[in-house]
Structure formats: C-alpha cells, structure tokens
C-alpha positions as a Markdown table, in Angstrom:
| # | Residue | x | y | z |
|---|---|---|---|---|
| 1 | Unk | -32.5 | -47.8 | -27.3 |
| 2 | Unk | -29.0 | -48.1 | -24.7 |
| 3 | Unk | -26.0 | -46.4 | -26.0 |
| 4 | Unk | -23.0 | -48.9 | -25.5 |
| 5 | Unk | -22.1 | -48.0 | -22.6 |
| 6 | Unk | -25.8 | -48.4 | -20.8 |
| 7 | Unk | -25.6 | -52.0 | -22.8 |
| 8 | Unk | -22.4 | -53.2 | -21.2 |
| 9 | Unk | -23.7 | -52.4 | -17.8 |
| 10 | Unk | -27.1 | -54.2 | -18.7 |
| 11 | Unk | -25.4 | -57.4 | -19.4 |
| 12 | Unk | -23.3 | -57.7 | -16.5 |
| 13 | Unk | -26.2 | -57.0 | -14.3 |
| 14 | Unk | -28.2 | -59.3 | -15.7 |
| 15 | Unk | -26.7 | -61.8 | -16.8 |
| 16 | Unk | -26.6 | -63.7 | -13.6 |
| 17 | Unk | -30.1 | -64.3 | -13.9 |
| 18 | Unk | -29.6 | -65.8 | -16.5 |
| 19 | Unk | -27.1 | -68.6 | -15.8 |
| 20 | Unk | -27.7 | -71.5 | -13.0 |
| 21 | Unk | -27.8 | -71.1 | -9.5 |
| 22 | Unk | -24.0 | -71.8 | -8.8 |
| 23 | Unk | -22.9 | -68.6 | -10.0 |
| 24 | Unk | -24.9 | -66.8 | -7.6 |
| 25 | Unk | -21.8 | -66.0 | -6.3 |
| 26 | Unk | -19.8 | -65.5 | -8.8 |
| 27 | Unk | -17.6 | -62.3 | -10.1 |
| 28 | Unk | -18.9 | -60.7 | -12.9 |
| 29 | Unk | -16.4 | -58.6 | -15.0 |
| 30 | Unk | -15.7 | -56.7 | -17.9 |
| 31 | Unk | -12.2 | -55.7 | -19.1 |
| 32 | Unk | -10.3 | -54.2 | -22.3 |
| 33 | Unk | -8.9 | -56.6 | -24.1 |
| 34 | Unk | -6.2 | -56.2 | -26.5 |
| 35 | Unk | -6.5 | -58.5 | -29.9 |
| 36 | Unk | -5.0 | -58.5 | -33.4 |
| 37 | Unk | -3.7 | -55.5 | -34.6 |
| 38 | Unk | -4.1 | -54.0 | -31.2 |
| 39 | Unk | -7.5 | -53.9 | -31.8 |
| 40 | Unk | -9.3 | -53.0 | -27.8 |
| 41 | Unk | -12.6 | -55.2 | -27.4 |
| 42 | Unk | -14.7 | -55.4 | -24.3 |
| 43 | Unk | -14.3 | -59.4 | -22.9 |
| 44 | Unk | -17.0 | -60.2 | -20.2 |
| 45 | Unk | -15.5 | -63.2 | -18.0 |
| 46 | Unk | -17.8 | -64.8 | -15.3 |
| 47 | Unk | -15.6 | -67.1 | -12.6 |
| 48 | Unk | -17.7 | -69.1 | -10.2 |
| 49 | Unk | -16.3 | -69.4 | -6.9 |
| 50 | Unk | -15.1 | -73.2 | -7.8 |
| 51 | Unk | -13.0 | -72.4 | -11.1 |
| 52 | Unk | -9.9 | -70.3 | -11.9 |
| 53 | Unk | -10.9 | -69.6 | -15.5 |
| 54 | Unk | -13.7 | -68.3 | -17.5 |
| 55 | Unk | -14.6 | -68.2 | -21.1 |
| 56 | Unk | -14.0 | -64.6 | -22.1 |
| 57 | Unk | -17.0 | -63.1 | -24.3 |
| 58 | Unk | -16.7 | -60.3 | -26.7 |
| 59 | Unk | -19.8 | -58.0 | -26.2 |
| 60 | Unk | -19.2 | -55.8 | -29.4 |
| 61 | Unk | -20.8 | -57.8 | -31.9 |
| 62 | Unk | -23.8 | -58.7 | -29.6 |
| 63 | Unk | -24.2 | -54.7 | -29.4 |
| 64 | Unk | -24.4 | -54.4 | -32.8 |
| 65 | Unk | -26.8 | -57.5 | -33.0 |
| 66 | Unk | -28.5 | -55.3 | -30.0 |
| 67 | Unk | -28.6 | -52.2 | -32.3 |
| 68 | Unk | -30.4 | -54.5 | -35.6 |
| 69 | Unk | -33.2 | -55.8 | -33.6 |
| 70 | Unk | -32.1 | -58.6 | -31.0 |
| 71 | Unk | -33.6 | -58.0 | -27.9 |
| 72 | Unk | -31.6 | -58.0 | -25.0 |
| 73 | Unk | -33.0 | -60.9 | -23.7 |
| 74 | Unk | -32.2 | -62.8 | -26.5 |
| 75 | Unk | -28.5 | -61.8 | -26.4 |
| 76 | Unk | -28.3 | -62.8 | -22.2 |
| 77 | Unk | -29.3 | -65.8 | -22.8 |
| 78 | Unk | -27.0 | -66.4 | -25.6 |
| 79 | Unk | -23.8 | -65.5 | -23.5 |
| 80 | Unk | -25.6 | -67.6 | -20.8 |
| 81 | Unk | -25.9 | -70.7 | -22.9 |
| 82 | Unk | -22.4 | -70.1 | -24.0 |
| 83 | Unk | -20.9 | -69.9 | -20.3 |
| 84 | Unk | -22.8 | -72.9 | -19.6 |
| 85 | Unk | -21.2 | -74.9 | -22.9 |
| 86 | Unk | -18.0 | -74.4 | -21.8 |
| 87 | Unk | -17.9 | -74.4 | -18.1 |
| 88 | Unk | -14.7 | -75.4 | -16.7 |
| 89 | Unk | -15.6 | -77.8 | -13.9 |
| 90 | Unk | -12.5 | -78.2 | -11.9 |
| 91 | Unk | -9.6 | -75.7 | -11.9 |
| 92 | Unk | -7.6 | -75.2 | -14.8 |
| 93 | Unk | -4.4 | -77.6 | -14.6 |
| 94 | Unk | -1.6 | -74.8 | -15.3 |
| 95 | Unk | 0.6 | -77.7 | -16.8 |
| 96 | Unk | -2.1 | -78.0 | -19.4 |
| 97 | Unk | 0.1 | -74.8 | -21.0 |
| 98 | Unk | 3.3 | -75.3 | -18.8 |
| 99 | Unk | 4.2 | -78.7 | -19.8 |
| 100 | Unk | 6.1 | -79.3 | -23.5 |
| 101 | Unk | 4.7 | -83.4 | -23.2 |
| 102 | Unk | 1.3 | -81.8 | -22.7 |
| 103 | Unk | 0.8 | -78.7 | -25.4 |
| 104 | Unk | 3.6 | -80.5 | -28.0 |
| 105 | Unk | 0.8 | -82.1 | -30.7 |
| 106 | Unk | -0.9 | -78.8 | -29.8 |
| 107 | Unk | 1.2 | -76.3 | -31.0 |
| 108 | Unk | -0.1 | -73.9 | -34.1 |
| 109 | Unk | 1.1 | -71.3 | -36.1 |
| 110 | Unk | -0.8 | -67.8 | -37.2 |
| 111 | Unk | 0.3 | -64.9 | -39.2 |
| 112 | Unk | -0.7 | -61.6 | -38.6 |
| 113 | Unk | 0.8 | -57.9 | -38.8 |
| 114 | Unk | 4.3 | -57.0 | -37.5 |
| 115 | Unk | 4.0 | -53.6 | -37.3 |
| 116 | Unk | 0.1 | -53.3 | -35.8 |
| 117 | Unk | 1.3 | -55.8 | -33.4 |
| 118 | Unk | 4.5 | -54.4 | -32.0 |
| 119 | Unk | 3.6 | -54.0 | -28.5 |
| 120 | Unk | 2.0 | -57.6 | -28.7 |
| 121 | Unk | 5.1 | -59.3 | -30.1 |
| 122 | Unk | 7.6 | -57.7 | -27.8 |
| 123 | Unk | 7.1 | -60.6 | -25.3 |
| 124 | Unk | 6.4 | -63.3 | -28.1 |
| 125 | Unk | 8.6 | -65.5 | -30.0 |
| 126 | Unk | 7.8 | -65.0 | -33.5 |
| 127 | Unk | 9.4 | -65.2 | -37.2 |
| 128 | Unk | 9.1 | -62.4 | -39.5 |
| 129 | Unk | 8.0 | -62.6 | -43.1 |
| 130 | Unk | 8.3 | -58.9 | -44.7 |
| 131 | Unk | 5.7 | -57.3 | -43.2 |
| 132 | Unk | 4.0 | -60.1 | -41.3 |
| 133 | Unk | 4.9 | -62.3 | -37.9 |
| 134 | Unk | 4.3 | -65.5 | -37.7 |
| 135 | Unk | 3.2 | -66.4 | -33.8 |
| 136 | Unk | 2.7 | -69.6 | -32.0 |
| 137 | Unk | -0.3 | -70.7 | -30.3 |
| 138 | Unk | -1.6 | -73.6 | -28.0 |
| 139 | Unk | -4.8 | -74.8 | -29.6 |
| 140 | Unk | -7.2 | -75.6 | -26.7 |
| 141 | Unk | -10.1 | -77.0 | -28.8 |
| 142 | Unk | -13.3 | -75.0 | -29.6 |
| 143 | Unk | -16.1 | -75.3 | -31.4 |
| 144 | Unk | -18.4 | -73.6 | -34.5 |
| 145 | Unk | -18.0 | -70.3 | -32.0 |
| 146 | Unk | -14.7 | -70.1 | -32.1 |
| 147 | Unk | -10.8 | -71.7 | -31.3 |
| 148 | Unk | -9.7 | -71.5 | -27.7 |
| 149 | Unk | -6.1 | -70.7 | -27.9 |
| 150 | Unk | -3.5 | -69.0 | -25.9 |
| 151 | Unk | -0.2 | -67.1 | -26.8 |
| 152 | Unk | 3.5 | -68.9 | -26.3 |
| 153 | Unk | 5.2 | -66.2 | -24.5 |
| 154 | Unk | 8.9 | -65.9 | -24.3 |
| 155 | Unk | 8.4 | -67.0 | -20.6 |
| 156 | Unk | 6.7 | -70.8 | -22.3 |
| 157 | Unk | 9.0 | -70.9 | -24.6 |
| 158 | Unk | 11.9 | -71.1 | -21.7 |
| 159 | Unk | 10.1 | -73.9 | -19.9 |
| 160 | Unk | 9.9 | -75.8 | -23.0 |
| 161 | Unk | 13.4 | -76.6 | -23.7 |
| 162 | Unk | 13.6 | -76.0 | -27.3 |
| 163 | Unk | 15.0 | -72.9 | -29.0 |
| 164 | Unk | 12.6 | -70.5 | -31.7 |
| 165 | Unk | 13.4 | -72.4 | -34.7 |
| 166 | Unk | 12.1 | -75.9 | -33.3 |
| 167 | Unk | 9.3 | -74.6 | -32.2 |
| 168 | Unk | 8.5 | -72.6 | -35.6 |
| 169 | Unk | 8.8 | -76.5 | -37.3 |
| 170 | Unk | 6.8 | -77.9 | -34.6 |
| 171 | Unk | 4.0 | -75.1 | -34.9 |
| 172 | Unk | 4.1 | -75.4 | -38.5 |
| 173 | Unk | 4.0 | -79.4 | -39.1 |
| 174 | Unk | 1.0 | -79.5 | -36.6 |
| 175 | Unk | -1.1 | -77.0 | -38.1 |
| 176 | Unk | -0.4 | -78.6 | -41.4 |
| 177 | Unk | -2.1 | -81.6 | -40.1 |
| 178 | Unk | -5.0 | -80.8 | -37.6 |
| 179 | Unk | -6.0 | -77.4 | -40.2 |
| 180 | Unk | -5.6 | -79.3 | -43.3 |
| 181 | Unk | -5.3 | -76.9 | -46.9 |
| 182 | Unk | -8.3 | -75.5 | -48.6 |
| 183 | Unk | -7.3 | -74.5 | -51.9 |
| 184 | Unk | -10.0 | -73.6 | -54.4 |
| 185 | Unk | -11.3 | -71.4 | -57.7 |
| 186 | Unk | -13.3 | -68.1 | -56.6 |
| 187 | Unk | -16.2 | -69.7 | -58.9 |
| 188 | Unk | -16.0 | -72.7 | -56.5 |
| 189 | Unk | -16.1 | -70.3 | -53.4 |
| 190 | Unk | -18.9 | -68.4 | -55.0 |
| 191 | Unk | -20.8 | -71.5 | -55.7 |
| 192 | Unk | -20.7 | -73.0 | -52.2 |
| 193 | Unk | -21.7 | -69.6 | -50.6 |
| 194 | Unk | -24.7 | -69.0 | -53.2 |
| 195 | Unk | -25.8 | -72.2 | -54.5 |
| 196 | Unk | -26.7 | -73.0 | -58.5 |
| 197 | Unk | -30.1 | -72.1 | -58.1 |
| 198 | Unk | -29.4 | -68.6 | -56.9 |
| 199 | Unk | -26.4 | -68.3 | -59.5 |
| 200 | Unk | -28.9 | -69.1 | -62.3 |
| 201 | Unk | -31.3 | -66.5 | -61.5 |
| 202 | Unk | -28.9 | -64.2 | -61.4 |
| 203 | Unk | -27.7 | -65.0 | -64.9 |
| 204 | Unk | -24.5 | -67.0 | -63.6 |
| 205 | Unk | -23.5 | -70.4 | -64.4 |
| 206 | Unk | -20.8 | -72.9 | -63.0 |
| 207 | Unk | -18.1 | -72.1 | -66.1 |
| 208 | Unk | -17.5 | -68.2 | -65.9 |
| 209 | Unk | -15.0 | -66.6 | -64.7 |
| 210 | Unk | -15.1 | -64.2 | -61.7 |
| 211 | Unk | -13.2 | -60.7 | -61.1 |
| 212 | Unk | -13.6 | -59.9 | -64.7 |
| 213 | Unk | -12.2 | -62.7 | -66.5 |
| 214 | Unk | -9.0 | -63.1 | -64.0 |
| 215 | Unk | -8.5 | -66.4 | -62.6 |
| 216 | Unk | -8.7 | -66.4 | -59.0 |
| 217 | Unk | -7.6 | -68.6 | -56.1 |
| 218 | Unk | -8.5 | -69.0 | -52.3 |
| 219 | Unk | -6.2 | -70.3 | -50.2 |
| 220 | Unk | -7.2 | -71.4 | -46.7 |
| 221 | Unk | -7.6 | -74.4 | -44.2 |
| 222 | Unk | -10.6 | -76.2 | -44.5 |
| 223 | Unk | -11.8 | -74.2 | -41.0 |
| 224 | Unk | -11.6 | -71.0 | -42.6 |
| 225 | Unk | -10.1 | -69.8 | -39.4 |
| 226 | Unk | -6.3 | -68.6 | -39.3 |
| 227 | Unk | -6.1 | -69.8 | -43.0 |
| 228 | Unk | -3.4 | -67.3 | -43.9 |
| 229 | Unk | -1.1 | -69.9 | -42.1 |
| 230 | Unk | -1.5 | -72.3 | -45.0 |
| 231 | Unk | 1.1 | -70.3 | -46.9 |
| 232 | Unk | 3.5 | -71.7 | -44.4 |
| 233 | Unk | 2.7 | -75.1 | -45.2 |
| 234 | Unk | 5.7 | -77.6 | -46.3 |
| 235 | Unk | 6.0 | -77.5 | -50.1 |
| 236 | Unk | 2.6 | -76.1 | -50.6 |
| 237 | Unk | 3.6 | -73.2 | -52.4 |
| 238 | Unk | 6.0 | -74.8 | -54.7 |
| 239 | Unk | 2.2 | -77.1 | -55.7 |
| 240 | Unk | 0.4 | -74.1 | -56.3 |
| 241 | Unk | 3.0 | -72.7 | -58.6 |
| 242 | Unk | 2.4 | -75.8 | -60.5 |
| 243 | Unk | -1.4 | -76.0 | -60.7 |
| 244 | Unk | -1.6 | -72.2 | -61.7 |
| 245 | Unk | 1.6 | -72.3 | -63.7 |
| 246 | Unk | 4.2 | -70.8 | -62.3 |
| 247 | Unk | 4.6 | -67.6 | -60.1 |
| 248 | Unk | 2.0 | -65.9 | -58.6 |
| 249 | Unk | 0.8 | -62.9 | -56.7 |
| 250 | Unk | -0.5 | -63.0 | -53.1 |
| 251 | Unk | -3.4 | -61.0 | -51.8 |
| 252 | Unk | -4.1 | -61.2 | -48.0 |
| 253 | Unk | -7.4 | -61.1 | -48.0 |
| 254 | Unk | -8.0 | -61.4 | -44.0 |
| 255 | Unk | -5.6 | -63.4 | -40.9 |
| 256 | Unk | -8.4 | -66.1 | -41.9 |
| 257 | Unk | -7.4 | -66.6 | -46.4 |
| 258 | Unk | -5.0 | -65.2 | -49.0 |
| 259 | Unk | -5.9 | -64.8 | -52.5 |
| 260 | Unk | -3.6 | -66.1 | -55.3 |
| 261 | Unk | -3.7 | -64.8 | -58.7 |
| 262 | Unk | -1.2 | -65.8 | -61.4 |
| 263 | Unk | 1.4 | -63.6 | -62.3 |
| 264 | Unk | 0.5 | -64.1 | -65.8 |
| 265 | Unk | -3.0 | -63.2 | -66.0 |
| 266 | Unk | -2.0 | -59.5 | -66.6 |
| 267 | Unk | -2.9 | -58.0 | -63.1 |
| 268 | Unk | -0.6 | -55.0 | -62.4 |
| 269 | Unk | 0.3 | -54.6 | -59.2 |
| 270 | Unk | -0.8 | -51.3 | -58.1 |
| 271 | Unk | -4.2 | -52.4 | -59.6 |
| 272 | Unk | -4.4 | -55.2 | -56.7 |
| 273 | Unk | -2.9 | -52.9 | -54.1 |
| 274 | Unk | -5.6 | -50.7 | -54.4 |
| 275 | Unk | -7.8 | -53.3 | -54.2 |
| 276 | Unk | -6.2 | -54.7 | -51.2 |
| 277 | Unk | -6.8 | -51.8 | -49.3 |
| 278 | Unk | -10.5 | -50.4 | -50.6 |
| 279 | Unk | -11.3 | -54.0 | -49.3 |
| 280 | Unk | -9.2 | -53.5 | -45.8 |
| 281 | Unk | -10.7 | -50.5 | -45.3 |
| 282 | Unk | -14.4 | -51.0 | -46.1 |
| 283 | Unk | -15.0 | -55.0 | -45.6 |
| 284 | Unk | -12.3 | -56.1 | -43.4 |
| 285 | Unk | -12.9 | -56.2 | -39.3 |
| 286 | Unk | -9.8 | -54.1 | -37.4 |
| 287 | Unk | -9.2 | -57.3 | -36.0 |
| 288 | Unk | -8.7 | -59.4 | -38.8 |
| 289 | Unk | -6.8 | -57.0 | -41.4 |
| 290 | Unk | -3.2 | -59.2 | -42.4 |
| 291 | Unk | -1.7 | -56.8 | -44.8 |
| 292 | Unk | -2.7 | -53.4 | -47.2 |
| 293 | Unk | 0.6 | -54.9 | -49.5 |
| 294 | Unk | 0.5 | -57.6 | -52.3 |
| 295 | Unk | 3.4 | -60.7 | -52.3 |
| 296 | Unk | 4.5 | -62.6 | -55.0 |
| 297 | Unk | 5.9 | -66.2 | -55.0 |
| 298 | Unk | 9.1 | -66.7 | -57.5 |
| 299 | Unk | 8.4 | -70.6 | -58.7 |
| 300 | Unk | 12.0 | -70.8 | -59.4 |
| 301 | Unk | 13.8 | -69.2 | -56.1 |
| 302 | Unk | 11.0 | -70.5 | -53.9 |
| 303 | Unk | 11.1 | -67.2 | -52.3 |
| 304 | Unk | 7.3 | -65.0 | -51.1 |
| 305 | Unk | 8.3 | -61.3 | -51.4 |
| 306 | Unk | 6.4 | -57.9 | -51.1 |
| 307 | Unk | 6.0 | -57.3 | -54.7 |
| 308 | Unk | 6.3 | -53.6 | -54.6 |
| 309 | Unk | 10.2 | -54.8 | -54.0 |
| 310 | Unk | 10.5 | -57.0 | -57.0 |
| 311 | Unk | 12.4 | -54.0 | -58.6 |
| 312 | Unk | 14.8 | -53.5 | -55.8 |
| 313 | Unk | 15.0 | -57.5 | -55.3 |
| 314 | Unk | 15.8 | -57.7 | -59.1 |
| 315 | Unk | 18.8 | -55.5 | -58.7 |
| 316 | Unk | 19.6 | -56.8 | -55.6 |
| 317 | Unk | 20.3 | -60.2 | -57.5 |
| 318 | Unk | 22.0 | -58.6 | -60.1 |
| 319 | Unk | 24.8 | -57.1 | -58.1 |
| 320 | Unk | 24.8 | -60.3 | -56.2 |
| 321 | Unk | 25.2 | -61.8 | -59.8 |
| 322 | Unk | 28.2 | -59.7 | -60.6 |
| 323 | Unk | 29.6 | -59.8 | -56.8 |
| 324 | Unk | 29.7 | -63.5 | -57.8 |
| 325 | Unk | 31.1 | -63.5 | -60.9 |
| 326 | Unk | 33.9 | -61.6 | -59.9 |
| 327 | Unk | 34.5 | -63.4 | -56.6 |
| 328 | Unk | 34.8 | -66.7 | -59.2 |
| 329 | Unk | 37.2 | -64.3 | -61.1 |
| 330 | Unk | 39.6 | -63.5 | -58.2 |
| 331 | Unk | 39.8 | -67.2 | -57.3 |
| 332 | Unk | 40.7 | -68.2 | -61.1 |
| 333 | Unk | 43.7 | -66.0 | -60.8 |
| 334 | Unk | 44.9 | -66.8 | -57.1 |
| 335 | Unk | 44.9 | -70.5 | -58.6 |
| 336 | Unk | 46.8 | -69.1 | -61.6 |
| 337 | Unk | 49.3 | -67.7 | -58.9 |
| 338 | Unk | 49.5 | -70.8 | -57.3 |
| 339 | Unk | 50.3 | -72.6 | -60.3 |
| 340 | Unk | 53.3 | -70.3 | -61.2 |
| 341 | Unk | 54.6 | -70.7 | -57.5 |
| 342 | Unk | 54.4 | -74.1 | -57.6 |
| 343 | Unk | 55.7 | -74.6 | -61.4 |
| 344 | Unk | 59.3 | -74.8 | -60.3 |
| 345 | Unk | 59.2 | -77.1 | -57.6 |
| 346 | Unk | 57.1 | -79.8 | -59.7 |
| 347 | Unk | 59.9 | -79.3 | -62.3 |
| 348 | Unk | 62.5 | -80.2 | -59.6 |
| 349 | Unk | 61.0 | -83.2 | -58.5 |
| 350 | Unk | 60.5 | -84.5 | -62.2 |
C-alpha cells in the first residue's frame, strides 16, 4: 500500500499511458491548490502541447478511494477518461471571461465563509452577509462531475463596466434562473435518498416526522450544488415564511443547502448551534463547511440575522424606537416655535 505521497507520484507517471497518443508530449503537473475555506488540495493538470488550459483534477478523494480498495489502475484510467471528456481542442479564447457581452447570462452567485476566506476575498468583489460573503462566478458548464467555474476578480470586474452592486443583481437573477429552488420536507429528502421499500423495513412510513418530531426544511437548487445561494433568491424568503408560517431559523448545513426550521417549533437556539457544529466537525468536508452559527429570518422586517444577536438586535431596535420617538418629539416643538413666530405676522395681514 503507497502512502500519499508515493500515490501522487504514481499517477503523474503513469498517467500518460493512459491517455491518447497526443499527449505524449505533454506537461504533466501537480500543484497546491487553494479552495473554500482555504482548504489546500492537490490539482493534477495535463496541457498538451496544442491547448492553453487543462481540466484541473483533485487527487485527494481518488487516494482515499486508493486506500478502500480501488486499484490504481482503475483510478488512471478514471482521470484519463475524464481529461479526455473535457479536452479543450483549440486554445482557450481569453474573451470567453474577459468580455461582459460574453460571460453576462453567465454570471452566478455563491456564499461561503468570510472569515475562512480572507486571504481569498482580498482580491474579490464580494457582499457580506454576517458572517458569510457572497462571491461571483462565471459558470463554464460542467457536467454530473462537477461545475466549471472561475472567480470574478476585482481585475474582471474593471473590464466589465459595471460597479459591485450591478453585478451582485446580475449574479443573483441568473442563478435564480439556470439553478432553479429546491425547497422540500426532510421526510421528502429522506424518502428520495432511501426509497419506501427500505423505509418500511425499517419501521418508517411516508407521514412521520423526522428530527424528533420537529418539522424540517431543505433548502437548495435543484443541482444540489452551491444551494446555499437560494437564500439570495428574489422574494424567496418572504414565500418560505409563508409556507412554514412565519419566521424561521437557518441552519447552514454545507456551501451546497441550508436547513430551515420554524421558529415556532420550540428549537432553542443553542440546541441547533451545537448541532451545527457536531455536524461541521464530524460530517462536513473542510471544503464545504458555510457556517458553525444559526440565522433567523424576521417575516415582518424581511431581515436574515445571526440569531445569537437577536438580543442585541432587539435592543438595538428599541433605542432606535426611542431615538425616533424623540426625533418626532423635537420636530413637534420646532413647529410649535414656528407657529408662535409666525402668529403675529398672520395676524397683521388679516
């Protein structure tokens, strides 16, 4: 059995055998790569001597495939077939990405952690929501593999000749439309993923409820990939407040689907923290952890919040509350003033 090292250095002498005789001559390489939550994978690219660009392969899941059983073999041809799939056959057309006519109806939103991604989002227009960013990408098609996308950099962005803001609506609108919502029970979830038959025979049926009685949501596109997006999807909030009556708490289950629960069921917060971050930290890849904090949506302000906040946001609005009632106060009795002052000199011209 290779260690990971000795299995990195396998594949990228091998896999030429593996792939058609035109990249005989071409450079093999593997690099760090940085990904969500600054998360370092290993990318393998292969770039024949006709292309500029490669498909960039993650080797760390095939090494743990490696480590159950799949024989090397097996996993060199995979990558092979993979290369081969999506093989760029001319150069890649920079104005593909460089262009704002070109990438426009290709512009999507994701959300992911603000503070695991500081280094990341330096050089990235982005909008923060508490403790999340949302970034913009430029979807390049992919496939049941995976989503070829690439970054927006501040340095796009300028080329484009829009400011942050339109491209936040832009990136938003599209993704409501080519990722369209998935919004469903956990029994519904559950039944896709297990089927009746193997519901039944564990002694489950179609009616009960999950997570101990407490009505669950999942929220998501109908991908499942970047689905924690959907919560930036115009008005769909305000509809889930209405189909689960009312406001709601928010778990982020991965970057990929948020969990909604209704603030009336009788969770308690720190009860779904924890369970936030057991899950984060035992089920969750690095990669793909949003949040270890739980938001709640106010149905009437419209407003997602971290809800171990609600406290301070509650006094918050009351001193706003008072500020309010005695800026109306102060304005009653400069028109008062006025009045007097002016009192004379209506008399006069009666």
């Amino acid at each position: 059995m290779m260690n990971y090292d000795e299995f990195k250095g396998s594949i990228q002498e091998q896999i030429k055998d593996f792939l058609p005789e035109k990249y005989e001559d071409a450079d093999v390489q593997i690099r760090e790569v940085v990904k969500n939550n600054d998360t370092l994978l290993d990318g393998l690219t292969v770039v024949s001597t006709d292309s500029n660009i490669s498909p960039t392969i993650y080797l760390n899941d095939f090494f743990k495939d490696y480590e159950n059983g799949r024989p090397v073999e097996d996993i060199l041809q995979k990558i092979a077939d993979i290369y081969v799939e999506n093989d760029q056959k001319i150069n890649f057309d920079t104005s593909l990405v460089t262009d704002f006519e070109n990438v426009k109806d290709k512009i999507v939103c994701k959300v992911v952690n603000k503070d695991a991604n500081e280094h990341m989002l330096e050089n990235l227009p982005h909008k923060n929501i508490e403790d999340l960013a949302v970034i913009y990408q430029i979807a390049l098609g992919g496939d049941g593999d995976g989503i070829a996308t690439i970054n927006i950099s501040d340095q796009l962005l300028d080329g484009y000749g829009i400011n942050k803001d339109e491209l936040h609506d832009i990136a938003v609108q599209n993704t409501a439309e080519n990722r369209p919502v998935s919004f469903r029970s956990m029994q519904e979830v559950i039944m896709e993923m297990m089927g009746e038959s193997e519901m039944a025979a564990m002694g489950m049926d179609a009616d009960m409820e999950m997570s101990g009685g407490m009505p669950m949501y999942v929220l998501t596109n109908e991908d499942k990939m970047h689905g924690a997006a959907a919560m930036l999807y115009p008005n769909l909030m305000e509809e889930i407040a209405e189909k689960v009556g009312g406001d709601f708490f928010v778990l982020p289950s991965s970057i990929h689907e948020l969990l909604i629960i209704p603030k009336d069921s009788g969770a308690e917060r720190v009860e779904l923290e924890n369970m936030v971050q057991e899950v984060n930290a035992t089920q969750v890849a690095p990669d793909e952890m949003l949040s270890d904090h739980v938001y709640e949506y106010d149905a009437k302000e419209h407003e997602l919040f971290l809800s171990d906040k609600a406290e301070e946001r509650q006094e918050r609005k009351e001193v706003e509350k008072v500020k309010a009632m005695d800026r109306g106060k102060e304005e009653k009795t400069k028109e008062k003033e006025s009045l007097k002052q002016k009192l004379p000199e209506m008399k006069a011209k009666a």
